[in-house]
Amino acid sequence: MINIAIVEDNINEYSLLKNSLDKYACSYNVKFNITYFSSAIEFLNSYKKQFQLVFMDIELPDMNGMEASHKLRDIDKDVVIVFVTNLSNYAINGYEVGALDFVVKPIKYETFAIKLSRLINKINIESPYRIEVYDVDHILRIINLAEVYYLEVSGHYLIFHLENEEFKIRMSLKSFEEKYDLTSFFKPNVYALVNLKYVDKVDGDDIFLGKFVIKISRLRKKDFLEAVSKYLGATM
């Protein structure tokens, strides 16, 4: 699932873009969750790093798309921005805010599909995988799984260990594994799930993840080392 925001004041232009996204989703078996915003101010006021891809019209009321994108970059340096405009020479200034591409109106599906494939490939490779969970204090947490060093079971709870904070949710490890894509994680023992991205070394029965040290089961050590090797090979 890719969360997409469309910031466009013209409802007809929005419909054309959404129809192109829907057509692509059907053709390539991709799932999009699309949210519409009619103004940049509305979009920025509700932004919580919940999107991987933003289609930003440049000509918007109150705040234009270029100004909005500068403000967006102050909040989120990772989200992929694509300008949608009638003015192609204006759109090329998007490098100022790290815009990946631009789409010129009126949208032609064949050209759009090629661009979208490239965008999705970048998102799948580089963008953090964001999830929404409620912690034990009923606070909504929107986190990047890529920033989680490891998860740890404690009774009926899961503890999330990030670099400078930790929190817990009420969920079993099995349920969490079934719900989310955890291809970069591995279980070194029955009580933990480790992000292979942060493995610095394995010394005896200890796994070092930055400032964290986790025990590895002897029965799982061989499989864990193979998983680390495979992960490093895929990311080099």
CSV table of C-alpha atoms in Angstrom, one decimal:
chain,number,residue,atom,x,y,z
A,1,MET,CA,0.0,0.0,0.0
A,2,ILE,CA,1.3,3.4,-1.0
A,3,ASN,CA,-0.2,6.4,0.6
A,4,ILE,CA,-0.6,9.3,-1.9
A,5,ALA,CA,-1.7,12.9,-1.4
A,6,ILE,CA,-3.0,15.0,-4.3
A,7,VAL,CA,-2.9,18.7,-3.6
A,8,GLU,CA,-5.1,20.3,-6.4
A,9,ASP,CA,-7.6,23.1,-6.2
A,10,ASN,CA,-9.4,22.0,-9.5
A,11,ILE,CA,-11.7,19.1,-8.8
A,12,ASN,CA,-11.7,18.1,-12.5
A,13,GLU,CA,-7.9,18.0,-12.6
A,14,TYR,CA,-7.9,15.9,-9.4
A,15,SER,CA,-10.4,13.4,-11.0
A,16,LEU,CA,-8.2,13.0,-14.1
A,17,LEU,CA,-5.1,12.3,-12.0
A,18,LYS,CA,-7.0,9.9,-9.7
A,19,ASN,CA,-8.4,8.1,-12.7
A,20,SER,CA,-4.9,7.6,-14.0
A,21,LEU,CA,-3.7,6.3,-10.7
A,22,ASP,CA,-6.7,3.9,-10.5
A,23,LYS,CA,-6.0,2.6,-14.0
A,24,TYR,CA,-2.4,2.1,-13.1
A,25,ALA,CA,-3.3,0.3,-9.9
A,26,CYS,CA,-5.6,-2.1,-11.8
A,27,SER,CA,-3.0,-2.7,-14.5
A,28,TYR,CA,-0.1,-3.4,-12.3
A,29,ASN,CA,-1.8,-4.8,-9.2
A,30,VAL,CA,-0.7,-2.0,-6.9
A,31,LYS,CA,-2.7,-0.6,-4.0
A,32,PHE,CA,-2.9,3.1,-3.5
A,33,ASN,CA,-4.5,5.0,-0.6
A,34,ILE,CA,-5.3,8.4,-2.1
A,35,THR,CA,-6.2,11.5,-0.1
A,36,TYR,CA,-7.3,14.7,-1.7
A,37,PHE,CA,-6.5,18.3,-0.5
A,38,SER,CA,-7.9,21.4,-2.2
A,39,SER,CA,-5.3,23.7,-0.8
A,40,ALA,CA,-1.7,23.6,0.3
A,41,ILE,CA,-2.6,25.1,3.7
A,42,GLU,CA,-5.2,22.3,4.4
A,43,PHE,CA,-2.5,19.7,3.3
A,44,LEU,CA,0.3,21.1,5.5
A,45,ASN,CA,-2.0,21.6,8.6
A,46,SER,CA,-2.9,17.9,8.5
A,47,TYR,CA,0.5,16.5,7.6
A,48,LYS,CA,2.0,13.9,9.9
A,49,LYS,CA,4.5,12.1,7.6
A,50,GLN,CA,1.7,9.7,6.5
A,51,PHE,CA,2.4,9.9,2.8
A,52,GLN,CA,5.1,8.4,0.6
A,53,LEU,CA,4.1,10.3,-2.6
A,54,VAL,CA,2.7,13.8,-3.0
A,55,PHE,CA,1.4,15.2,-6.3
A,56,MET,CA,1.5,19.0,-5.8
A,57,ASP,CA,-0.2,21.4,-8.2
A,58,ILE,CA,2.0,24.5,-8.6
A,59,GLU,CA,-0.8,27.0,-9.2
A,60,LEU,CA,-2.7,26.9,-5.9
A,61,PRO,CA,-4.7,29.6,-4.0
A,62,ASP,CA,-3.3,31.2,-0.9
A,63,MET,CA,0.0,29.3,-1.1
A,64,ASN,CA,1.5,28.1,-4.3
A,65,GLY,CA,2.9,24.6,-4.7
A,66,MET,CA,6.5,25.7,-4.7
A,67,GLU,CA,6.2,27.5,-1.4
A,68,ALA,CA,4.2,24.6,0.1
A,69,SER,CA,6.9,22.2,-1.0
A,70,HIS,CA,9.6,24.2,0.8
A,71,LYS,CA,7.5,24.1,4.0
A,72,LEU,CA,6.9,20.4,3.4
A,73,ARG,CA,10.6,19.7,3.2
A,74,ASP,CA,11.0,21.3,6.7
A,75,ILE,CA,8.6,18.6,8.0
A,76,ASP,CA,9.6,15.6,5.9
A,77,LYS,CA,12.8,15.2,4.0
A,78,ASP,CA,12.0,11.8,2.6
A,79,VAL,CA,8.5,12.1,0.9
A,80,VAL,CA,8.6,12.0,-2.9
A,81,ILE,CA,7.2,15.2,-4.4
A,82,VAL,CA,5.9,15.4,-8.0
A,83,PHE,CA,4.7,18.7,-9.4
A,84,VAL,CA,1.6,18.8,-11.5
A,85,THR,CA,1.4,21.9,-13.7
A,86,ASN,CA,0.7,23.6,-17.0
A,87,LEU,CA,4.0,25.3,-16.9
A,88,SER,CA,6.8,22.8,-17.5
A,89,ASN,CA,9.6,25.4,-17.3
A,90,TYR,CA,8.4,26.4,-13.9
A,91,ALA,CA,8.3,22.8,-12.7
A,92,ILE,CA,12.0,22.2,-13.5
A,93,ASN,CA,12.8,24.5,-10.5
A,94,GLY,CA,11.6,21.6,-8.4
A,95,TYR,CA,15.2,20.7,-7.7
A,96,GLU,CA,15.1,23.4,-5.0
A,97,VAL,CA,12.9,21.1,-2.9
A,98,GLY,CA,14.1,17.8,-4.2
A,99,ALA,CA,11.1,17.2,-6.4
A,100,LEU,CA,11.6,13.9,-8.2
A,101,ASP,CA,9.6,14.7,-11.3
A,102,PHE,CA,6.8,16.7,-12.8
A,103,VAL,CA,3.6,15.9,-14.7
A,104,VAL,CA,2.4,18.4,-17.3
A,105,LYS,CA,-1.4,18.9,-17.7
A,106,PRO,CA,-3.3,17.5,-19.4
A,107,ILE,CA,-2.1,14.1,-18.2
A,108,LYS,CA,-1.4,11.5,-20.9
A,109,TYR,CA,-1.7,8.1,-19.3
A,110,GLU,CA,1.1,6.3,-21.3
A,111,THR,CA,3.7,8.9,-20.3
A,112,PHE,CA,2.3,9.1,-16.7
A,113,ALA,CA,2.5,5.3,-16.3
A,114,ILE,CA,6.2,5.3,-17.1
A,115,LYS,CA,6.9,8.1,-14.6
A,116,LEU,CA,4.8,6.4,-12.0
A,117,SER,CA,6.7,3.1,-12.3
A,118,ARG,CA,9.9,5.0,-11.6
A,119,LEU,CA,8.4,6.8,-8.7
A,120,ILE,CA,7.1,3.5,-7.1
A,121,ASN,CA,10.5,1.9,-7.6
A,122,LYS,CA,12.2,4.7,-5.7
A,123,ILE,CA,9.6,4.6,-2.9
A,124,ASN,CA,10.0,0.8,-2.5
A,125,ILE,CA,13.8,1.1,-2.3
A,126,GLU,CA,14.3,4.3,-0.4
A,127,SER,CA,11.3,5.4,1.5
A,128,PRO,CA,10.8,4.4,5.1
A,129,TYR,CA,7.9,2.0,5.7
A,130,ARG,CA,5.5,4.1,7.9
A,131,ILE,CA,2.9,2.5,10.2
A,132,GLU,CA,0.4,3.8,12.6
A,133,VAL,CA,0.0,2.2,16.1
A,134,TYR,CA,-1.5,3.3,19.4
A,135,ASP,CA,0.8,2.9,22.4
A,136,VAL,CA,-0.4,1.9,25.9
A,137,ASP,CA,-1.2,5.6,26.7
A,138,HIS,CA,-3.6,5.7,23.7
A,139,ILE,CA,-1.3,8.0,21.8
A,140,LEU,CA,-1.2,7.6,18.0
A,141,ARG,CA,2.4,6.8,16.9
A,142,ILE,CA,3.3,7.3,13.2
A,143,ILE,CA,6.7,5.6,12.9
A,144,ASN,CA,9.1,4.5,10.3
A,145,LEU,CA,9.8,0.8,10.6
A,146,ALA,CA,13.2,1.6,9.2
A,147,GLU,CA,14.0,3.5,12.3
A,148,VAL,CA,13.1,0.7,14.7
A,149,TYR,CA,16.3,-1.1,15.9
A,150,TYR,CA,14.3,-4.1,17.4
A,151,LEU,CA,11.0,-5.1,18.9
A,152,GLU,CA,10.9,-7.0,22.2
A,153,VAL,CA,8.1,-9.1,23.7
A,154,SER,CA,7.1,-8.2,27.3
A,155,GLY,CA,4.0,-10.1,28.5
A,156,HIS,CA,1.1,-9.1,26.3
A,157,TYR,CA,3.0,-6.1,24.9
A,158,LEU,CA,5.5,-5.3,22.2
A,159,ILE,CA,8.2,-2.8,23.1
A,160,PHE,CA,9.6,-0.7,20.2
A,161,HIS,CA,13.2,0.3,20.6
A,162,LEU,CA,14.3,3.3,18.5
A,163,GLU,CA,17.6,5.1,18.8
A,164,ASN,CA,16.5,7.6,21.4
A,165,GLU,CA,13.2,6.4,22.7
A,166,GLU,CA,11.0,3.4,23.3
A,167,PHE,CA,7.3,2.7,23.7
A,168,LYS,CA,5.0,-0.2,23.9
A,169,ILE,CA,1.8,-1.4,22.3
A,170,ARG,CA,-0.6,-4.1,23.3
A,171,MET,CA,-0.1,-6.7,20.5
A,172,SER,CA,1.5,-10.1,20.2
A,173,LEU,CA,4.6,-10.5,18.1
A,174,LYS,CA,2.8,-13.1,15.9
A,175,SER,CA,0.0,-10.6,15.2
A,176,PHE,CA,2.5,-7.9,14.4
A,177,GLU,CA,4.4,-10.2,12.0
A,178,GLU,CA,1.2,-11.1,10.2
A,179,LYS,CA,0.1,-7.5,9.8
A,180,TYR,CA,3.2,-5.8,8.5
A,181,ASP,CA,5.9,-6.3,5.9
A,182,LEU,CA,9.0,-7.2,7.9
A,183,THR,CA,11.3,-8.5,5.2
A,184,SER,CA,14.3,-6.6,6.8
A,185,PHE,CA,13.7,-8.0,10.2
A,186,PHE,CA,14.6,-11.4,11.7
A,187,LYS,CA,13.9,-13.2,15.0
A,188,PRO,CA,17.2,-14.2,16.8
A,189,ASN,CA,15.1,-15.6,19.6
A,190,VAL,CA,11.4,-16.1,20.4
A,191,TYR,CA,11.2,-12.8,22.3
A,192,ALA,CA,12.7,-10.3,19.8
A,193,LEU,CA,12.6,-9.1,16.2
A,194,VAL,CA,15.8,-7.4,15.0
A,195,ASN,CA,16.1,-4.9,12.2
A,196,LEU,CA,19.0,-6.3,10.1
A,197,LYS,CA,19.8,-2.8,8.9
A,198,TYR,CA,21.4,-2.0,12.3
A,199,VAL,CA,23.4,-5.2,13.0
A,200,ASP,CA,27.0,-4.0,13.6
A,201,LYS,CA,28.4,-7.4,14.6
A,202,VAL,CA,27.6,-10.8,16.1
A,203,ASP,CA,30.0,-11.9,18.9
A,204,GLY,CA,29.3,-15.3,20.4
A,205,ASP,CA,25.6,-15.1,21.5
A,206,ASP,CA,25.4,-11.3,21.4
A,207,ILE,CA,24.0,-9.2,18.6
A,208,PHE,CA,25.2,-5.6,18.6
A,209,LEU,CA,22.8,-3.0,17.2
A,210,GLY,CA,24.3,0.4,17.9
A,211,LYS,CA,24.0,0.9,21.7
A,212,PHE,CA,21.8,-2.2,22.0
A,213,VAL,CA,22.9,-5.8,22.7
A,214,ILE,CA,20.5,-8.7,22.2
A,215,LYS,CA,21.0,-12.4,22.8
A,216,ILE,CA,20.8,-14.9,20.0
A,217,SER,CA,19.5,-18.4,20.3
A,218,ARG,CA,22.1,-21.0,19.4
A,219,LEU,CA,19.4,-22.8,17.4
A,220,ARG,CA,18.8,-19.7,15.3
A,221,LYS,CA,22.3,-18.4,15.0
A,222,LYS,CA,23.1,-20.0,11.7
A,223,ASP,CA,19.9,-18.8,10.1
A,224,PHE,CA,20.4,-15.3,11.5
A,225,LEU,CA,23.9,-15.0,10.1
A,226,GLU,CA,22.6,-16.2,6.7
A,227,ALA,CA,19.8,-13.6,6.9
A,228,VAL,CA,22.3,-10.8,7.7
A,229,SER,CA,24.6,-11.9,4.8
A,230,LYS,CA,21.7,-12.0,2.4
A,231,TYR,CA,20.4,-8.6,3.6
A,232,LEU,CA,23.9,-7.0,3.2
A,233,GLY,CA,24.2,-8.5,-0.3
A,234,ALA,CA,20.9,-7.1,-1.4
A,235,THR,CA,21.7,-3.6,-0.2
A,236,MET,CA,25.3,-3.2,-1.5
